[in-house]
Short mmCIF file of C-alpha atoms in Angstrom, two decimals:
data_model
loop_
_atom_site.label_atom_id
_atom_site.label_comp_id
_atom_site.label_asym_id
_atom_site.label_seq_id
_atom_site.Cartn_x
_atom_site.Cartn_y
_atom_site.Cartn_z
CA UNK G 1 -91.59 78.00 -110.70
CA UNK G 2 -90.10 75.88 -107.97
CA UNK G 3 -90.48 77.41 -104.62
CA UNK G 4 -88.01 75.72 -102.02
CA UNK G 5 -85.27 76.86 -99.68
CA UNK G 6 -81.93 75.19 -99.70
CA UNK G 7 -78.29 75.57 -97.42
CA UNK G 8 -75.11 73.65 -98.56
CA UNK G 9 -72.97 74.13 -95.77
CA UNK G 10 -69.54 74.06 -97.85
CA UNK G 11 -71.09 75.71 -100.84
CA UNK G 12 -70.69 79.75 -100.41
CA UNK G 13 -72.72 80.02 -103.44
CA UNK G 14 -76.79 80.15 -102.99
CA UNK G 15 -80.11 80.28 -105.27
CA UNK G 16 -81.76 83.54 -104.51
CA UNK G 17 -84.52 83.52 -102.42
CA UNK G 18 -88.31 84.92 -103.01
CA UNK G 19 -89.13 85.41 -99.70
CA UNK G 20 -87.22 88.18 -97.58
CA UNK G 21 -87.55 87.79 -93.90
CA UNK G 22 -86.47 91.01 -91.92
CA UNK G 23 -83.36 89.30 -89.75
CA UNK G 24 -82.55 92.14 -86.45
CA UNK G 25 -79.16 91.91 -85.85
CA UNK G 26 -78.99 90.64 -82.03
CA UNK G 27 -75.13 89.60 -80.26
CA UNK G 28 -74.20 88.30 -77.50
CA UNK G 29 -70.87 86.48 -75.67
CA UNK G 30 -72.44 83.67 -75.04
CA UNK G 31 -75.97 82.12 -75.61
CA UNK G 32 -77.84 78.99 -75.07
CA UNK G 33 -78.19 76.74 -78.30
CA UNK G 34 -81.23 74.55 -77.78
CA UNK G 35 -81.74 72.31 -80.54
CA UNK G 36 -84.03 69.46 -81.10
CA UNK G 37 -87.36 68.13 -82.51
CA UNK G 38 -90.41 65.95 -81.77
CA UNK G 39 -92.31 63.53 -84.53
CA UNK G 40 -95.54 61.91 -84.61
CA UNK G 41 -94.93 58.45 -83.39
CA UNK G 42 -91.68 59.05 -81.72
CA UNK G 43 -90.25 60.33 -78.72
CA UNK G 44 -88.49 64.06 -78.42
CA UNK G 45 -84.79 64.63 -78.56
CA UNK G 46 -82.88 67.92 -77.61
CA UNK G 47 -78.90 68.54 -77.60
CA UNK G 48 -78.28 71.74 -75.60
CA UNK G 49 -74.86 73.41 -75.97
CA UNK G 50 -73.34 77.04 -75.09
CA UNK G 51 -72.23 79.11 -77.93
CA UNK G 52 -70.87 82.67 -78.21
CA UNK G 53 -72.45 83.27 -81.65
CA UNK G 54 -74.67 81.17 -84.42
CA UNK G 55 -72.48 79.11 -86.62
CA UNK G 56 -69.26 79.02 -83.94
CA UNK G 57 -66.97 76.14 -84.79
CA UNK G 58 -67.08 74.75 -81.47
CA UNK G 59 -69.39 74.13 -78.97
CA UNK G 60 -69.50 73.53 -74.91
CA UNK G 61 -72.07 70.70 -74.77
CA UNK G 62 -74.68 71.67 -71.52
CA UNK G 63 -75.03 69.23 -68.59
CA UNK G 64 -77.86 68.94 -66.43
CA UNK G 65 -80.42 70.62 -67.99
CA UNK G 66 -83.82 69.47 -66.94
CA UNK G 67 -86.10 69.69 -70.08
CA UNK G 68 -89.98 68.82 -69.81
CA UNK G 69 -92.16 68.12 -72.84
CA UNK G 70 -95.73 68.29 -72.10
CA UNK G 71 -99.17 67.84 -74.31
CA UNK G 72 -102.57 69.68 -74.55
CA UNK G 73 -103.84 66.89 -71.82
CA UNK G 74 -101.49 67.08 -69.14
CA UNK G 75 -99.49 64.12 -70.54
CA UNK G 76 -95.54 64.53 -69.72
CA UNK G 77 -92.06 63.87 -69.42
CA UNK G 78 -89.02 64.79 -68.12
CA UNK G 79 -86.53 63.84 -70.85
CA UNK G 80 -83.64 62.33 -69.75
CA UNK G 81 -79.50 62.92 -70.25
CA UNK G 82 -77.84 60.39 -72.35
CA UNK G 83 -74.69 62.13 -72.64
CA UNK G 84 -72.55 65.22 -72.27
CA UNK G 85 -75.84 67.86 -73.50
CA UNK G 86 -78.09 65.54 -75.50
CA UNK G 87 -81.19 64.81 -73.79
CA UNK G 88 -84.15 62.07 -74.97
CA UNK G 89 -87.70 61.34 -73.74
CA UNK G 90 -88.39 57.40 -73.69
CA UNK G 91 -92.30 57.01 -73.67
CA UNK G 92 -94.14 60.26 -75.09
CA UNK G 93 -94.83 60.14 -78.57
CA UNK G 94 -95.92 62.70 -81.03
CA UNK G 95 -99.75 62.86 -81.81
CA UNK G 96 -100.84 65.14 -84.93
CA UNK G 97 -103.07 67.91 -84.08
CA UNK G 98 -101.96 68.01 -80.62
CA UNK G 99 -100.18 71.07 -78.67
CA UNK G 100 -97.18 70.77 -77.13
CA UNK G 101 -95.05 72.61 -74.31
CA UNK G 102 -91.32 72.32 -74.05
CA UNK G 103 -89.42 73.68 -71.07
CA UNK G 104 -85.72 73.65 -70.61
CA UNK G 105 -84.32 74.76 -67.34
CA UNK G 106 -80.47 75.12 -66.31
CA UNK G 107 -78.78 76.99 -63.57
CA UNK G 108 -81.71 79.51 -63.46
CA UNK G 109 -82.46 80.03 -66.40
CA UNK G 110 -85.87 79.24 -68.39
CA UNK G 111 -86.68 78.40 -71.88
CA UNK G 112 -90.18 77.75 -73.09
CA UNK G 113 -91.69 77.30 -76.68
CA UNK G 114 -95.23 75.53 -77.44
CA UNK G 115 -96.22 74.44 -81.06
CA UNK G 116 -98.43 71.97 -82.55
CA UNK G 117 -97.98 68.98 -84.16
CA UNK G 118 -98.16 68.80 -87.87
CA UNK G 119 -100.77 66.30 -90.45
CA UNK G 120 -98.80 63.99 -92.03
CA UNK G 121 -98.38 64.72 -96.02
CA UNK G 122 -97.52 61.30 -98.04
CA UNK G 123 -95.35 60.82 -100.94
CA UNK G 124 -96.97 60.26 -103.96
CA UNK G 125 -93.93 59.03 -105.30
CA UNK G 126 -90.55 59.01 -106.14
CA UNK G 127 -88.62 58.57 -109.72
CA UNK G 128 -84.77 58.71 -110.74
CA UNK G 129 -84.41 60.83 -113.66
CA UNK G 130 -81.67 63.01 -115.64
CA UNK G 131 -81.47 66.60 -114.13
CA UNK G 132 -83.54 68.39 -116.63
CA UNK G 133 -81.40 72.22 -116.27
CA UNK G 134 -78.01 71.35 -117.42
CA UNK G 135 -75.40 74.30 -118.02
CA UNK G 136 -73.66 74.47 -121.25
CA UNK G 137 -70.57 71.57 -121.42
CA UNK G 138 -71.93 69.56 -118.72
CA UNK G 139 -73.02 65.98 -118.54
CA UNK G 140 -76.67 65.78 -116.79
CA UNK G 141 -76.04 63.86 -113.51
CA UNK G 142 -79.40 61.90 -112.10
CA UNK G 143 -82.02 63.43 -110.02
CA UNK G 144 -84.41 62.37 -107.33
CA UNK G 145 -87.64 63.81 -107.04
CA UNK G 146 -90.66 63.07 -105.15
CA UNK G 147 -93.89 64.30 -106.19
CA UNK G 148 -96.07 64.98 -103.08
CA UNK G 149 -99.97 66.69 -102.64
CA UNK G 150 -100.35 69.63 -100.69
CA UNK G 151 -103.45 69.68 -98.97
CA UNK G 152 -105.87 72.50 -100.15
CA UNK G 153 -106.98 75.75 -97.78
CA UNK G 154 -104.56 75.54 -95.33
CA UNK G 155 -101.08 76.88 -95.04
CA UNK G 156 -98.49 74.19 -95.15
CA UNK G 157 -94.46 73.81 -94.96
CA UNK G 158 -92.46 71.32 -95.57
CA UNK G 159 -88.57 70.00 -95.02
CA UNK G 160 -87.43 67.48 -97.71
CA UNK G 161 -84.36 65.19 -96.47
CA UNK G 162 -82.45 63.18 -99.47
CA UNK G 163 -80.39 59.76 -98.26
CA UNK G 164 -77.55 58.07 -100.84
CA UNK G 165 -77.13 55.02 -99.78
CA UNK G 166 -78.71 55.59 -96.41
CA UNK G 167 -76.10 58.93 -95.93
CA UNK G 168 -78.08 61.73 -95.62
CA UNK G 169 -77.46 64.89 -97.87
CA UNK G 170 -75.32 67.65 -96.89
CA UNK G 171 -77.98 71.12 -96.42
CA UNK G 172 -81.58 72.16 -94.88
CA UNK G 173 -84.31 72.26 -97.90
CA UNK G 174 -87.73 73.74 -97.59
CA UNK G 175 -90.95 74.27 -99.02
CA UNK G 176 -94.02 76.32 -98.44
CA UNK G 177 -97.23 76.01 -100.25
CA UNK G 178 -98.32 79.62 -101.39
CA UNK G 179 -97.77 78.72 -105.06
CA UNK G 180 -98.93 74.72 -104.99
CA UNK G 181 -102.04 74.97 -102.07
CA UNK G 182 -103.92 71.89 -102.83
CA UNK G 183 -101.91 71.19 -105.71
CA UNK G 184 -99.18 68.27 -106.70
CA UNK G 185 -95.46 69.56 -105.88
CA UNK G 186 -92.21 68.39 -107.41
CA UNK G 187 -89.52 68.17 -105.25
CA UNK G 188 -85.97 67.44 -106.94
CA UNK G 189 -82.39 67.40 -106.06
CA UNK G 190 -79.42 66.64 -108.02
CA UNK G 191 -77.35 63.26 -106.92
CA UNK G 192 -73.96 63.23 -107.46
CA UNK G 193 -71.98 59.30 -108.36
CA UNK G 194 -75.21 57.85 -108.58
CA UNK G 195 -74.32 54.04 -109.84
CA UNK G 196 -76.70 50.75 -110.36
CA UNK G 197 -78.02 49.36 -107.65
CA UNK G 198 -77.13 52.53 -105.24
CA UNK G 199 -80.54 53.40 -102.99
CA UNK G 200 -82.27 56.80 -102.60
CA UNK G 201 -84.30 57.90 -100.09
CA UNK G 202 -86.28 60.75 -99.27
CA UNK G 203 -88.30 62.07 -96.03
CA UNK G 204 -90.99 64.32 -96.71
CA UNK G 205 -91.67 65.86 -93.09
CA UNK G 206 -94.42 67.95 -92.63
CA UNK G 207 -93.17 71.06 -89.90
CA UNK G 208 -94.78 74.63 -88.30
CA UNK G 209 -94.38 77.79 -90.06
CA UNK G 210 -91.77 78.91 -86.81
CA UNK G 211 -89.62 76.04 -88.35
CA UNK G 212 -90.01 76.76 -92.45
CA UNK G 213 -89.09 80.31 -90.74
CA UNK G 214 -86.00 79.28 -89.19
CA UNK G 215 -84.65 77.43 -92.02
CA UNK G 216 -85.09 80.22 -94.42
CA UNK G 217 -83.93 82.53 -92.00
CA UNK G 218 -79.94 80.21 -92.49
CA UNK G 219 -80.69 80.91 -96.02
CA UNK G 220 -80.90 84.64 -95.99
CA UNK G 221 -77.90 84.68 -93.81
CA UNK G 222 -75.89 82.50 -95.38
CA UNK G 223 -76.78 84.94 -98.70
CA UNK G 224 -75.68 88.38 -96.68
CA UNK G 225 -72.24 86.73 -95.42
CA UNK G 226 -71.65 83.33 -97.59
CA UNK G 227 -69.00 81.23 -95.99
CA UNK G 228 -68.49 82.39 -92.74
CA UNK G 229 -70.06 82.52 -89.28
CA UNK G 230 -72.56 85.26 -88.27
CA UNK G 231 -73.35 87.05 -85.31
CA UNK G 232 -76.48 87.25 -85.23
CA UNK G 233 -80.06 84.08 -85.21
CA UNK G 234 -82.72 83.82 -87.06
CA UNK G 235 -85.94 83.82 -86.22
CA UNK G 236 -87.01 80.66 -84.26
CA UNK G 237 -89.41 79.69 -81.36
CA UNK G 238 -87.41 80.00 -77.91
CA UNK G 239 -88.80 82.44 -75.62
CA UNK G 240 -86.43 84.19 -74.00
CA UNK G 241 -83.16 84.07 -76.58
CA UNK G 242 -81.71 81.54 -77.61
CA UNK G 243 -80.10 80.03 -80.41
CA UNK G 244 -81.84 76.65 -82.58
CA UNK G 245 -85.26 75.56 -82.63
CA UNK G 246 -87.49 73.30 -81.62
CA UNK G 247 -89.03 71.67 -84.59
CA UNK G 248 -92.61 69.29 -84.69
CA UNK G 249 -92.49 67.52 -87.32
CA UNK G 250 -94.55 64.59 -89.34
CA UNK G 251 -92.57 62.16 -91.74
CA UNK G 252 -93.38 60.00 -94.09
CA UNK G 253 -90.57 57.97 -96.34
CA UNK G 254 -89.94 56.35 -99.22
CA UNK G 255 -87.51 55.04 -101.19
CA UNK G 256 -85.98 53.03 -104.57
CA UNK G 257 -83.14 51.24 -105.44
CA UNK G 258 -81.25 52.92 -108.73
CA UNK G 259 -81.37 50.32 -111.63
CA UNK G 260 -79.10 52.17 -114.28
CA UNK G 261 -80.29 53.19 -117.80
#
């Protein structure tokens, strides 16, 4: 049995989910949403906005935050502002393995959260291929699916992104490995006016358990109140409150171009 996490946004209707993680209700008027991540390779990014609960249709973007990212080595930087509460470092890049510090400061108030970087976890690869659980009177549409391998004896989580034609996929879809350690895992997802000559693409990116969490935290939300905001976060990696995460992740890519039957 498939074991993955998945949010459509404008979809009020969700796959049940095996894993059940306890969710305290916690309000407030008004919190900080910090939201970013940092991959091996690249530099961070973090948008920082002011919300007066999770999910709020509108947002008051944050300026002049200073936010620091810092590694296990006393490398650092101060990332900087490129607009209206989105912030981006220009030299520090991502090293597997390595620990990482992340402070955001703004009119005196703190924010810290430390993870470490994921391995990266390649693609095995990826095929085109009719949707193999059709419900009664429906035509199969096409489905992507990458086949990846988890490696054995440690605990591993994944995020799967899906691109049409280079536009990414509405929804958040995650994996763990508690069924799969060390074994091959399908991924698949259902692609909707797939025609000849259309690409797919698909990012496998390897993340921390306080991200898988988050993720499948939206998902048990989203199942207790489909289609409508909530006042309440779920778990992430801020410390003190605050809404979003910080997310590490490791990414690797591939893709094919659709030939038709």
């Amino acid at each position: 049995m498939k074991r993955y996490y998945l949010i459509m946004f404008f979809c009020g209707l969700l796959a049940s989910c095996e894993q059940v993680i306890d969710l305290p209700l916690r309000t407030s008027d008004q919190l900080y949403v910090l939201d970013g991540h940092f991959h091996e390779g690249d530099t961070a990014y973090m948008q920082v906005t002011l919300s007066g609960a999770f999910n709020a249709s509108s947002f008051n973007f944050v300026e002049g935050a200073q936010i620091m990212i810092a590694g296990q080595n006393g490398e650092s930087e101060i990332l900087q502002e490129l607009d209206s509460g989105r912030y981006a470092g220009r030299f520090l890049k991502g090293e597997a393995g390595k620990q990482y510090t992340i402070q955001v400061m703004h009119q005196g108030k703190t924010f810290n959260t430390q993870a470490e970087m994921p391995a990266k976890v390649t693609i095995d690869s990826l095929i085109i291929r009719d949707e193999e659980i059709v419900f009664p009177g429906q035509e199969p549409k096409k489905e992507a699916v990458i086949f990846f391998t988890d490696p054995g004896g440690v605990e591993n989580y994944y995020r799967v992104k899906f691109y049409h034609n280079e536009e990414e996929l509405i929804g958040f879809r995650v994996t763990d490995d508690q069924v799969f350690d060390g074994r091959q895992i399908p991924f698949n997802l259902a692609i909707e006016d797939l025609l000849p000559n259309d690409t797919v693409r698909v990012e496998l990116i390897a993340i921390e358990q306080v991200a898988y969490d988050y993720y499948v935290g939206l998902v048990e939300i989203l199942n207790l109140n489909p289609g409508s905001g909530v006042p309440y976060n779920p778990i992430n990696n801020w410390s003190p409150e605050a809404l979003g995460n910080f997310t590490l992740g490791n990414i690797d890519s591939t893709g094919v171009i659709f030939r038709g039957d």
